[in-house]
Short mmCIF file of C-alpha atoms in Angstrom, two decimals:
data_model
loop_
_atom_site.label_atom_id
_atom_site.label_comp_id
_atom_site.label_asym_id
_atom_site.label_seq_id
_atom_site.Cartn_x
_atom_site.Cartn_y
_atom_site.Cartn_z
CA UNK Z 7 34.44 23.62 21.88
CA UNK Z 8 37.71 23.42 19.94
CA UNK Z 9 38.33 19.63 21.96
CA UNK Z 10 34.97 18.90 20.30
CA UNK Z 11 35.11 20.15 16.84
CA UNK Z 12 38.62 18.34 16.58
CA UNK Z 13 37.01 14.84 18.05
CA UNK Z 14 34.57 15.56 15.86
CA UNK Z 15 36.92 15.63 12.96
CA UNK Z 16 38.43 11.98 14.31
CA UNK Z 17 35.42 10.64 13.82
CA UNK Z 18 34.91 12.01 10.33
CA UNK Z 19 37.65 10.59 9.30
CA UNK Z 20 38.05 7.68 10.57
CA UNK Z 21 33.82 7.32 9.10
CA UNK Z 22 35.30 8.06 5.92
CA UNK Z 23 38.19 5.82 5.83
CA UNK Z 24 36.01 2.62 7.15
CA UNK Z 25 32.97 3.49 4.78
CA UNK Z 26 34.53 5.75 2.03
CA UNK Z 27 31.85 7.43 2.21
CA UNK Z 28 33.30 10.75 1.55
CA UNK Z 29 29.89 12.84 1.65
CA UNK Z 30 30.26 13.51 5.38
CA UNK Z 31 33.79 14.98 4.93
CA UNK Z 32 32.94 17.82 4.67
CA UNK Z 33 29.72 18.03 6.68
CA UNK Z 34 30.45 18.49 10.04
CA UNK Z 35 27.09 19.56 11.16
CA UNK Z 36 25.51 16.75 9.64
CA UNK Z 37 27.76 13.96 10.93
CA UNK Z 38 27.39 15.65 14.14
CA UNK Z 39 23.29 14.89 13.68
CA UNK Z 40 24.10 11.12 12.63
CA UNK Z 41 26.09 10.89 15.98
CA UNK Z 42 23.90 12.13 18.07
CA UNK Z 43 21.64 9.58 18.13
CA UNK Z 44 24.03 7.12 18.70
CA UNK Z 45 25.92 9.01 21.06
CA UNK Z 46 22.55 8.88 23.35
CA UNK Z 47 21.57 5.15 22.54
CA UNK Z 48 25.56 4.27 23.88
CA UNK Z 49 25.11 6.67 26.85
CA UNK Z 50 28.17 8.83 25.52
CA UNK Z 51 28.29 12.61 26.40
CA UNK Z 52 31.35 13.63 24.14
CA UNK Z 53 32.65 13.02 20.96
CA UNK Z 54 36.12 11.62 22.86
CA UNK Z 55 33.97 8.94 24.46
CA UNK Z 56 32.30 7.63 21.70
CA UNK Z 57 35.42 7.52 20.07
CA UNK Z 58 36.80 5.02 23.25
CA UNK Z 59 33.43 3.11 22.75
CA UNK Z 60 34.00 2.41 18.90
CA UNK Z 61 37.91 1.32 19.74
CA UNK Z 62 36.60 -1.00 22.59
CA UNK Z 63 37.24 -4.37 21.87
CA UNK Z 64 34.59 -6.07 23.34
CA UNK Z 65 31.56 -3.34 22.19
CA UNK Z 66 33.57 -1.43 19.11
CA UNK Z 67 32.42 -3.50 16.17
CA UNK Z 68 28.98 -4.05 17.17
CA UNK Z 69 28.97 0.06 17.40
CA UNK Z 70 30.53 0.41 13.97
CA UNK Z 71 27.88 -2.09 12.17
CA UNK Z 72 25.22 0.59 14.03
CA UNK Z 73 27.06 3.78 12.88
CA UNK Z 74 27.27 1.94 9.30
CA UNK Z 75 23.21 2.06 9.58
CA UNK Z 76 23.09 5.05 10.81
CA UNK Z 77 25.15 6.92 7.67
CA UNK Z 78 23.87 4.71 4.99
CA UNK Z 79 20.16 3.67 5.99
CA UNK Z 80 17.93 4.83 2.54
CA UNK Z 81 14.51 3.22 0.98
CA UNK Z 82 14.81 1.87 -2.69
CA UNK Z 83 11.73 0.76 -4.38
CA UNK Z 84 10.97 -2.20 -6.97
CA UNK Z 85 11.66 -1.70 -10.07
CA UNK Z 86 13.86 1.87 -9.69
CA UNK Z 87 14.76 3.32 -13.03
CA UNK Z 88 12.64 2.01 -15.22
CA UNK Z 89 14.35 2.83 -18.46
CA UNK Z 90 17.10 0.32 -17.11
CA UNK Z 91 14.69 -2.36 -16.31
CA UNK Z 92 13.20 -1.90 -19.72
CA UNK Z 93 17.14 -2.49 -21.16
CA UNK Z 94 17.23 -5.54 -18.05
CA UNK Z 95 14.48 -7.02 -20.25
CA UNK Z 96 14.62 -6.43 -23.47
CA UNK Z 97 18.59 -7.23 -23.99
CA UNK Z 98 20.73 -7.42 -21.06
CA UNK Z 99 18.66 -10.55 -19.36
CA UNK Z 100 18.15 -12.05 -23.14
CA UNK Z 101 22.02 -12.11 -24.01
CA UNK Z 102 22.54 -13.64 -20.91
CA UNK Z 103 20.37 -16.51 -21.12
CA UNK Z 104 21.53 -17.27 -24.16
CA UNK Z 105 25.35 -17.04 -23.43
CA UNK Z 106 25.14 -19.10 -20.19
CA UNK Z 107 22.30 -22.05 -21.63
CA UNK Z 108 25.05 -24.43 -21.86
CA UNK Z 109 26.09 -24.22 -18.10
CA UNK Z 110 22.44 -22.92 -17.30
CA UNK Z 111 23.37 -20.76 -14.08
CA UNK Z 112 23.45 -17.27 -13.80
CA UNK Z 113 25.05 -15.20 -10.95
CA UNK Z 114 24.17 -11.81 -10.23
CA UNK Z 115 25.42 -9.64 -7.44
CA UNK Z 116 23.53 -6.04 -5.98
CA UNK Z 117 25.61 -4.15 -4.70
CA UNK Z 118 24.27 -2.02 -1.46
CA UNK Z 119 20.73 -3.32 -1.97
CA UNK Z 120 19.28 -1.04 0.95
CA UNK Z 121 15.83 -3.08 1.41
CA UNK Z 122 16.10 -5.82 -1.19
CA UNK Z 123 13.77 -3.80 -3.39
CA UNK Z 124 16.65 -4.49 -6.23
CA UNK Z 125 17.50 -7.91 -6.17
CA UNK Z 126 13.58 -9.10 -5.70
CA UNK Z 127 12.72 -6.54 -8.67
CA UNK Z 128 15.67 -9.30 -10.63
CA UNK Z 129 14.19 -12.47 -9.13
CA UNK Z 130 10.66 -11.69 -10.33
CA UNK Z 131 12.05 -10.26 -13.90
CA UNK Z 132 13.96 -13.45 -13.97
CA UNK Z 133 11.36 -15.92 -13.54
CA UNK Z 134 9.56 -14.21 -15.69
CA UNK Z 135 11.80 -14.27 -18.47
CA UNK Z 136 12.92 -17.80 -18.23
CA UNK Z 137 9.23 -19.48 -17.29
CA UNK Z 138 8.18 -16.98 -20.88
CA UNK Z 139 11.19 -18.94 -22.37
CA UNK Z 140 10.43 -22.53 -21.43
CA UNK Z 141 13.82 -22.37 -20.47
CA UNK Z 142 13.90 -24.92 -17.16
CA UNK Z 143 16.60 -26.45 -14.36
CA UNK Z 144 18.49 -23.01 -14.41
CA UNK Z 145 20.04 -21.95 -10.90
CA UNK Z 146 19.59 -18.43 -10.58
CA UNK Z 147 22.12 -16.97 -7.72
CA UNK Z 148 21.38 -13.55 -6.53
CA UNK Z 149 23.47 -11.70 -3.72
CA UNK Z 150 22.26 -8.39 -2.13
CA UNK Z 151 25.02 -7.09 0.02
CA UNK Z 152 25.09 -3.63 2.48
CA UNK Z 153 26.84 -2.00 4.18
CA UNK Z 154 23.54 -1.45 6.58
CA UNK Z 155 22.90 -4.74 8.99
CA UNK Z 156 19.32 -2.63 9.94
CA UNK Z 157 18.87 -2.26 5.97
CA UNK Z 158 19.73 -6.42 5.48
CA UNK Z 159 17.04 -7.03 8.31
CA UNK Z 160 14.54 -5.18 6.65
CA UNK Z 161 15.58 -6.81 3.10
CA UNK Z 162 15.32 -10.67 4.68
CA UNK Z 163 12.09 -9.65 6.34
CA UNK Z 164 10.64 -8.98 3.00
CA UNK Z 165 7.91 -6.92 4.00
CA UNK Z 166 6.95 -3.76 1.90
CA UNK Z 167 4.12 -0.59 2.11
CA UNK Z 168 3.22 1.20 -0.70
CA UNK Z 169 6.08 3.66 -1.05
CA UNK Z 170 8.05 1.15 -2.00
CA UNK Z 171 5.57 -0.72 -4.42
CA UNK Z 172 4.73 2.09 -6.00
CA UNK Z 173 5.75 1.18 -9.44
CA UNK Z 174 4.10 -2.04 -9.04
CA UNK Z 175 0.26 -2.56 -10.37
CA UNK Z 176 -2.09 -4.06 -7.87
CA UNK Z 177 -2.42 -7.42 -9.94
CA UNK Z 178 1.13 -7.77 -10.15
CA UNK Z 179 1.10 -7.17 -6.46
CA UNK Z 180 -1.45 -9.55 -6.03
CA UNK Z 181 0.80 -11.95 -8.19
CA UNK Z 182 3.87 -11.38 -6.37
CA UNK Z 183 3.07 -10.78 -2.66
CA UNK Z 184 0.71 -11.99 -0.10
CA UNK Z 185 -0.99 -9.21 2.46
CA UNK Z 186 0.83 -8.73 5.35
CA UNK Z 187 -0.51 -10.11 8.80
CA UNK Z 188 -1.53 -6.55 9.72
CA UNK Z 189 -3.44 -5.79 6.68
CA UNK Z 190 -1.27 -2.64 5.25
CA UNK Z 191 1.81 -4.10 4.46
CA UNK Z 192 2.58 -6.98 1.62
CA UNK Z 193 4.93 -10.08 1.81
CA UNK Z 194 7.09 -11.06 -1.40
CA UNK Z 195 5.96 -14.82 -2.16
CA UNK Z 196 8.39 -17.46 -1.46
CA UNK Z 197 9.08 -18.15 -4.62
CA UNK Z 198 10.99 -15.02 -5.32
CA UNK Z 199 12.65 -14.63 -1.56
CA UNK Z 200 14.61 -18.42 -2.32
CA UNK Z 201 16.20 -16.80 -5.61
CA UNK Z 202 18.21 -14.16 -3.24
CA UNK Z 203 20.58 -14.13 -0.04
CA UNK Z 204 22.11 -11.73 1.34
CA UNK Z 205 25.27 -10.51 3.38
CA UNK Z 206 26.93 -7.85 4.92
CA UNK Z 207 29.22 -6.09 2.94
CA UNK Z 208 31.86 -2.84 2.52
CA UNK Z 209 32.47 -2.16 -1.01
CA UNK Z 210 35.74 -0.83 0.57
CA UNK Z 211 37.15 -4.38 0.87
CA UNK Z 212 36.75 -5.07 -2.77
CA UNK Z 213 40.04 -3.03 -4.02
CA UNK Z 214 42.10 -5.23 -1.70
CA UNK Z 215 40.42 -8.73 -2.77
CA UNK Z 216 37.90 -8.98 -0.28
CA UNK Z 217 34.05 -9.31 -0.50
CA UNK Z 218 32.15 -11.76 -2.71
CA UNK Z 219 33.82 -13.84 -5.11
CA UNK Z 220 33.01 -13.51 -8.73
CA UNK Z 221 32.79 -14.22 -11.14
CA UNK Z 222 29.05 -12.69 -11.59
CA UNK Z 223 27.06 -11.85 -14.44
CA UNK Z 224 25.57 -9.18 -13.91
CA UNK Z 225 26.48 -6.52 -11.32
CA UNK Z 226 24.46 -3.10 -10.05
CA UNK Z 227 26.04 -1.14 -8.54
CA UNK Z 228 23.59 1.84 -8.46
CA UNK Z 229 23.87 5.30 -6.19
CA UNK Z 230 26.59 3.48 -4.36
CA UNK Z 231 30.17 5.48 -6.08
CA UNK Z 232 28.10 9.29 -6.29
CA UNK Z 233 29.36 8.99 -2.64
CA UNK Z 234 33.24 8.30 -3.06
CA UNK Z 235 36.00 10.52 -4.03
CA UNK Z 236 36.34 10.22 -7.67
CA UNK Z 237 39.80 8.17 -7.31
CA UNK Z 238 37.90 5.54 -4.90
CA UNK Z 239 35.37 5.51 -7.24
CA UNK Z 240 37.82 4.65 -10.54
CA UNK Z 241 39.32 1.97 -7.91
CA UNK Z 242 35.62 0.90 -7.13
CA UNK Z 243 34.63 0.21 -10.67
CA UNK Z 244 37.45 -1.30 -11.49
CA UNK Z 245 37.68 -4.08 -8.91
CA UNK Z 246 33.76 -4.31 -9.99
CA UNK Z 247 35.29 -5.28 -13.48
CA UNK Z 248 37.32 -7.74 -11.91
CA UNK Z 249 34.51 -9.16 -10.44
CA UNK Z 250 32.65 -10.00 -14.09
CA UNK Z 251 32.73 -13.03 -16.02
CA UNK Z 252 33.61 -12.26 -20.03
CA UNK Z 253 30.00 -11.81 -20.88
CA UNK Z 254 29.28 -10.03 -17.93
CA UNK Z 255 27.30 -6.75 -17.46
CA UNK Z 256 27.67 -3.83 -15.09
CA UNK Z 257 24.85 -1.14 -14.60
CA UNK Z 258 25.55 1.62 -12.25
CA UNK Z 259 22.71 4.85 -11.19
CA UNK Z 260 22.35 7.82 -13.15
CA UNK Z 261 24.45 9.97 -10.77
CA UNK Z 262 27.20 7.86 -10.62
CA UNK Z 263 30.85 8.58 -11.90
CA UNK Z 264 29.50 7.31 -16.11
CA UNK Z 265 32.48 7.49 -18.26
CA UNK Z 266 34.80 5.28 -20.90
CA UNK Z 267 36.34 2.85 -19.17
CA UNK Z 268 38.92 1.90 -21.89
CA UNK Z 269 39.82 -1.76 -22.34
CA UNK Z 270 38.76 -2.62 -19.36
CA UNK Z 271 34.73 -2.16 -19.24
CA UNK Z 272 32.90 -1.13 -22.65
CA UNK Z 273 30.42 1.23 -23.00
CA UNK Z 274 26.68 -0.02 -24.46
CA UNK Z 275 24.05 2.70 -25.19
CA UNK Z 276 20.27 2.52 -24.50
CA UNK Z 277 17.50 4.61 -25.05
CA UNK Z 278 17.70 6.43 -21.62
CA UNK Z 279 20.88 4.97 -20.10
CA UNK Z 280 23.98 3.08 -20.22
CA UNK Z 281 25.58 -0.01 -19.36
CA UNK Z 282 28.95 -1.78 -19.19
CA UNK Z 283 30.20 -5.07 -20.11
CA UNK Z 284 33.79 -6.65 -20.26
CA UNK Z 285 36.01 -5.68 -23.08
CA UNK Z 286 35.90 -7.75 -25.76
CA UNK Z 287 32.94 -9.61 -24.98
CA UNK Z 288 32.39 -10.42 -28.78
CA UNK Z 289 35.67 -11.02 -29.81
CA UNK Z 290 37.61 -12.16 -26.25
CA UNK Z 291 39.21 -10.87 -23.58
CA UNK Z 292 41.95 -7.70 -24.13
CA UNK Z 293 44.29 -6.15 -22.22
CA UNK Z 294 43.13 -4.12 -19.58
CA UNK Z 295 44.26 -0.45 -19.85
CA UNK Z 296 43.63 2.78 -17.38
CA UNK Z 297 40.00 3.80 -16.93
CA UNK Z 298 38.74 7.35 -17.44
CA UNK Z 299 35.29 8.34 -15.43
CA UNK Z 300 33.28 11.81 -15.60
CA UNK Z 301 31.20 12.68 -12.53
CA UNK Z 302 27.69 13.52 -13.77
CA UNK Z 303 27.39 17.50 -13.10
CA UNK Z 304 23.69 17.22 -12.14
CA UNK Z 305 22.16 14.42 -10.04
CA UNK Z 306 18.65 13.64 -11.24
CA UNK Z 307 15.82 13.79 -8.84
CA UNK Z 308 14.85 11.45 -6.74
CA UNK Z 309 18.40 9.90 -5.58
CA UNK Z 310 18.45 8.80 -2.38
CA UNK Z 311 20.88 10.83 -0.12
CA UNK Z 312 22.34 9.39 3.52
CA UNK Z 313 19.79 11.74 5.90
CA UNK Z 314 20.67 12.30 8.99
CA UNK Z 315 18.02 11.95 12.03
CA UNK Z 316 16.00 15.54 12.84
CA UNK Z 317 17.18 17.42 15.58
CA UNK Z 318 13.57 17.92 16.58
CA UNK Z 319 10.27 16.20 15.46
CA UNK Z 320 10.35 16.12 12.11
CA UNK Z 321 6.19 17.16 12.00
CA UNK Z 322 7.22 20.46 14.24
CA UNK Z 323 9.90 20.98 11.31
CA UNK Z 324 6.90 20.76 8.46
CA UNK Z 325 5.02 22.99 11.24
CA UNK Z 326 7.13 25.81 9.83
CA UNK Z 327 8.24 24.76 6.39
CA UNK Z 328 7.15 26.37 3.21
CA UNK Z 329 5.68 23.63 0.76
CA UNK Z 330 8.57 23.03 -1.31
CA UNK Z 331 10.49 21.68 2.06
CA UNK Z 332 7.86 20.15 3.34
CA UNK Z 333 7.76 18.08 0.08
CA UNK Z 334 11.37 17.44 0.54
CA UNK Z 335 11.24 16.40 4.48
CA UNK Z 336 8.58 13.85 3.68
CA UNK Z 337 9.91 12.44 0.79
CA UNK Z 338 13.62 12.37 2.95
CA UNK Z 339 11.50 10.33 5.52
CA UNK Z 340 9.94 7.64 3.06
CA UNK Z 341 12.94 6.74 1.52
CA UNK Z 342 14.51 6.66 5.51
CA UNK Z 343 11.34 3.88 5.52
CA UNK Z 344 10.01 5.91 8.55
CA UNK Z 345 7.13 5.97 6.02
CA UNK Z 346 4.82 6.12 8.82
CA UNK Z 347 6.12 9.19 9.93
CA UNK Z 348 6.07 10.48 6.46
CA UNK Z 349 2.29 10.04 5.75
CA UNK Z 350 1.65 12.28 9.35
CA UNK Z 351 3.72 14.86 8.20
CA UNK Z 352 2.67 14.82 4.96
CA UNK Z 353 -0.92 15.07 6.51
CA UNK Z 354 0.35 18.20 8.71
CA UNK Z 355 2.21 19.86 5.71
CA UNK Z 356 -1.46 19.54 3.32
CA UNK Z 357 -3.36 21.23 6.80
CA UNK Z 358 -0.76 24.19 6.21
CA UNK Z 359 -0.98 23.91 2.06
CA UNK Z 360 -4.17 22.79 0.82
CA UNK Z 361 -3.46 23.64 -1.92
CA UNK Z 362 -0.16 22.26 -2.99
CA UNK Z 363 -0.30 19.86 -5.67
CA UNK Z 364 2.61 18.40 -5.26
CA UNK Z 365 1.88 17.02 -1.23
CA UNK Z 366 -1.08 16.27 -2.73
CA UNK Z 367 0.89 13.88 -5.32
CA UNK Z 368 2.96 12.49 -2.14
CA UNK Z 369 -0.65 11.74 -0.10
CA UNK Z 370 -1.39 9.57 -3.09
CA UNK Z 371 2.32 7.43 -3.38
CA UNK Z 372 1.63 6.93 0.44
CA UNK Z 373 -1.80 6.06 0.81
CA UNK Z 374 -2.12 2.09 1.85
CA UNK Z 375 -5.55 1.70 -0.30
CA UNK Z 376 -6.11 2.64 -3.71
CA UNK Z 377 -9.41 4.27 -3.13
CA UNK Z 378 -7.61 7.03 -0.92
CA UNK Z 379 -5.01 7.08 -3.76
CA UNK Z 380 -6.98 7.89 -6.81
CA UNK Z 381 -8.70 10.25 -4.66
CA UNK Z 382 -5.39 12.08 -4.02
CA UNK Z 383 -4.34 11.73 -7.44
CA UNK Z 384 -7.75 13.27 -8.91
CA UNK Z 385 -6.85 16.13 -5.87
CA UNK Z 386 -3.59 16.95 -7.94
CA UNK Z 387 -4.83 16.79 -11.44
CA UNK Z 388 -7.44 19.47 -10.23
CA UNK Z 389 -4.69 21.62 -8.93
CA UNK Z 390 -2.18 21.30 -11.50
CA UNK Z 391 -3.39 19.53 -14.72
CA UNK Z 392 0.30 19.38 -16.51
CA UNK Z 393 1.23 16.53 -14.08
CA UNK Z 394 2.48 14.24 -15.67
CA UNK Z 395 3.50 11.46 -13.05
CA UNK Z 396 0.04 11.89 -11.40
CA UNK Z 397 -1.80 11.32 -15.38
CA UNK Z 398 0.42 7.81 -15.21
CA UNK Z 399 -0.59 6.32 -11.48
CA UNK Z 400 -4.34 7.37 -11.65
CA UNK Z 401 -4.66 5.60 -15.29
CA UNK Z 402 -2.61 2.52 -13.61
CA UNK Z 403 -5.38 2.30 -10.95
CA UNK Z 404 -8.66 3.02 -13.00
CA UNK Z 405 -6.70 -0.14 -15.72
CA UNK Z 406 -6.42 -2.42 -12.31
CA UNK Z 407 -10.17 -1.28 -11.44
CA UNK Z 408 -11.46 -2.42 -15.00
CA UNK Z 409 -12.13 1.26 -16.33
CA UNK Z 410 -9.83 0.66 -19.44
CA UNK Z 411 -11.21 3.52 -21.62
CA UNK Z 412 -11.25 5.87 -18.35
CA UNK Z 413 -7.38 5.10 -17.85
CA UNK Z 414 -6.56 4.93 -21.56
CA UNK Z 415 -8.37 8.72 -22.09
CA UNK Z 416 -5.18 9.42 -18.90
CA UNK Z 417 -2.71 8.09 -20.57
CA UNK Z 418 -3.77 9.83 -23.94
CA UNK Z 419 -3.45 13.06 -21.73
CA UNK Z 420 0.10 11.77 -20.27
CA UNK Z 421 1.67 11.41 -23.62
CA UNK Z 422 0.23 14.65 -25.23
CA UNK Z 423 2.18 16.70 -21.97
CA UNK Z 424 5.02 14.86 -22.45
CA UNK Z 425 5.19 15.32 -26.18
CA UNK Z 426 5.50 19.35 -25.72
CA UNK Z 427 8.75 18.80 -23.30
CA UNK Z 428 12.86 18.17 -24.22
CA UNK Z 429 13.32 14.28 -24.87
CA UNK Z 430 16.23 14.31 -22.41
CA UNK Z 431 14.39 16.47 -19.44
CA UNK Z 432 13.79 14.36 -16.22
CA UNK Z 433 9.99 14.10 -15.21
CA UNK Z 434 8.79 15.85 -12.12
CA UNK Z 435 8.10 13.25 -9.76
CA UNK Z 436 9.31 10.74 -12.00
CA UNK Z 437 12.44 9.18 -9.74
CA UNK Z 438 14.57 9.71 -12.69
CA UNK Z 439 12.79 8.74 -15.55
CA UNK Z 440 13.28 11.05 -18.60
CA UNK Z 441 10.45 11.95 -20.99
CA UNK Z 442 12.08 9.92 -23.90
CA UNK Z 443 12.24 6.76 -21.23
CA UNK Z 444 8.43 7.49 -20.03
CA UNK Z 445 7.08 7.30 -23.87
CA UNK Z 446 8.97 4.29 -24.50
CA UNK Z 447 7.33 2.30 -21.23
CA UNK Z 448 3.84 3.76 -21.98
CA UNK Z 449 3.71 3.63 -26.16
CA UNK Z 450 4.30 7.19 -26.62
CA UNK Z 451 7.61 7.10 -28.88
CA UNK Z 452 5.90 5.71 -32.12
CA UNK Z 453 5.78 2.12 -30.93
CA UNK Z 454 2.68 0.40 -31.09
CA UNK Z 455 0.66 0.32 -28.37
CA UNK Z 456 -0.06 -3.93 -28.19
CA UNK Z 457 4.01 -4.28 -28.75
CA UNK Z 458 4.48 -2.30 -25.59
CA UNK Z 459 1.09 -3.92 -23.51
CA UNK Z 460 3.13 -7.36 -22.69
CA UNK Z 461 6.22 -5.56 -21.22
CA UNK Z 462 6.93 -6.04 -17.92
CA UNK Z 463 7.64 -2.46 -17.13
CA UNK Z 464 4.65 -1.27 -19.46
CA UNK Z 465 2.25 -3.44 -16.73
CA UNK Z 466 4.15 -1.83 -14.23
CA UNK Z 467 4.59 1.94 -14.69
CA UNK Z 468 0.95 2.23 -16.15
#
């Protein structure tokens, strides 16, 4: 046992020095999960011999690009964080455009795009923006790059089910996918999938001068430095920096390290979040000096987390769950994209809860037709009126089925709930959004309501 738990520790860090993922440092028993999977699939018995197989020549980097998969595999959906979408729109996007018209090319780089949900959500904003614009003969360049040659795959493929469109309205859908050949799943349309590429990449190798080469415009960088030591992470940001051109913008994810980053990245304030852009943007370039970052205490909800594999089925784990896990262990399986396996077990957990409102929510974000859908949703409202999130997706669907009054009475009901909580508490269910950010995308904050209509993100979140 004490051979073990020391190979064990090998691996650990020798996982942490390739990836810098430092999460699994100090989770032996959870690294041990991640391994054994691969430990099986490589035929290895002991921690020593998968340790040989990864320092094989012939076999040990193909084995290292599957153990990168294995520790960083999560689900992102389109248009994540909509508060920073709404600031993608309304200023970031805008200032760009009209920086870069003279050389009319922009250049925008995701970093650890997971599925491609981020960088498609950017091609279909962008068109948007410049076709609204008249503004024609730009070349739009975005790069996804992960760490995850399983996640890149998936991201090429382009094919998506409902947990990850679930911000997205079924006539945008309509708009910006084509049905899948077996009827459940949808396709983005061509005309998005040209604007993006994407490569395998470590953000490790940026520090040292490796990786893409900049400069880029724009830059996300989102839940990608929550899992480095804070040190990496000041390293990480500031080779990011290095990466910008002088107008350029950085946004990272609500749990990342969010601090002042001195003369080297400003700070820029939105309702609902931040962003960075390169020192002296307005008046020219300065000096770089030392950055200072702050680890946000509290990660919000809804941030994906590197999930190991279940030691047993995960539906015989739900078996014995109490609801509040169960809710967790589905959710932990969508965002995996087993979202398959997260629809049975989120069928097994509702057998063992009826009445939980909140599986009953889930049911609804996974169901593949909106008929099933609003009947889930209606299921939760009649367990737990004060949900909000539920209020917002059943008004989107009965405003895609024609029933505007029926889905503007909802949204009435959405922004009187949300009215009575703290501007800056995160909505249940909500992937991050805060209440302040969810009035502002569906008219609740004063603005009026046909200013907000022809948003983007108002057509999406409602």
């Amino acid at each position: 046992m004490a051979d073990r738990q020391r190979a064990l520790e090998r691996l650990a860090t020798r996982i942490v020095a390739r990836t810098g993922l430092h999460y699994y440092a100090d989770k032996m028993d959870l690294l041990e999960m991640v391994l054994r999977r691969r430990m099986e699939a490589c035929g290895c018995a002991e921690p020593m011999d998968y340790l040989s197989r990864l320092s094989d020549d012939a076999a040990g980097e193909a084995e290292w690009r599957a153990l990168e998969s294995a520790v960083t595999i999560g689900e992102t959906f389109f248009f994540r964080y909509a508060e920073q979408f709404h600031a993608l729109e309304r200023t970031i996007l805008p200032d760009l455009i009209a920086r870069l018209r003279p050389v009319r090319t922009i250049r925008i780089w995701s970093v650890g795009c997971s599925n491609g949900a981020e960088p498609y959500s950017l091609a279909i904003l962008m068109r948007r923006l410049l076709r609204t614009r008249g503004e024609q003969d730009w070349t739009v360049e975005i790069l996804g790059t992960d760490i995850s040659e399983q996640a890149l795959e998936r991201a090429r493929a382009a094919e998506y089910g409902a947990w990850s469109l679930r911000d997205v309205g079924v006539s945008e859908r309509r708009q910006w996918f084509r049905p899948a050949a077996c009827g459940r799943h949808w396709v983005l349309r061509d005309v998005f999938r040209r604007m993006v590429r994407f490569e395998y990449g470590n953000i490790m190798d940026l520090p040292s001068g490796g990786g893409p080469a900049g400069p880029f415009d724009l830059i996300l960088c989102r839940n990608v430095l929550l899992y480095f030591e804070e040190t990496q992470a000041l390293d990480l940001m500031r080779a990011l920096a290095g990466r910008l051109s002088p107008p350029g913008w950085l946004l990272l994810g609500h749990s990342d390290p969010i601090g002042e980053c001195g003369g080297v990245l400003e700070t820029v304030t939105f309702s609902g979040t931040v962003a960075f852009r390169v020192a002296g943007s307005r008046q020219g370039p300065v000096a770089p000096r030392r950055c200072v970052l702050s680890r946000s205490p509290d990660p919000r909800p809804g941030v994906p987390v590197p999930r190991p594999p279940a030691r047993e089925p995960a539906r015989d784990i739900v078996a014995r769950a109490d609801a509040g896990l169960a809710r967790a262990e589905v959710r932990a399986l969508a965002d995996r994209g087993a979202v398959a396996e997260a629809r049975a077990c989120c069928g097994a957990a509702l057998a063992l809860h009826p009445l939980d409102a909140g599986l009953h929510f889930l049911s609804a974000v996974l169901a593949e037709d909106a008929g099933a859908a609003g009947e889930e949703f209606r299921r939760t409202l009649y367990l737990d009126r004060a949900h909000i999130m539920a209020h917002v997706h059943l008004a989107r669907l009965l405003r895609d089925a024609g029933q505007v009054d029926e889905a503007e009475r909802m949204m009435r009901q959405a922004r009187a709930l949300l009215h009575r909580l703290p501007p800056a508490a995160p909505v249940p269910d909500g992937d991050g959004l805060t209440v302040a950010g969810l009035l502002r995308l569906v008219g609740g904050d004063g603005d009026d309501m046909a200013e907000a209509a022809p948003l983007l993100l108002a057509r999406s979140v409602f």
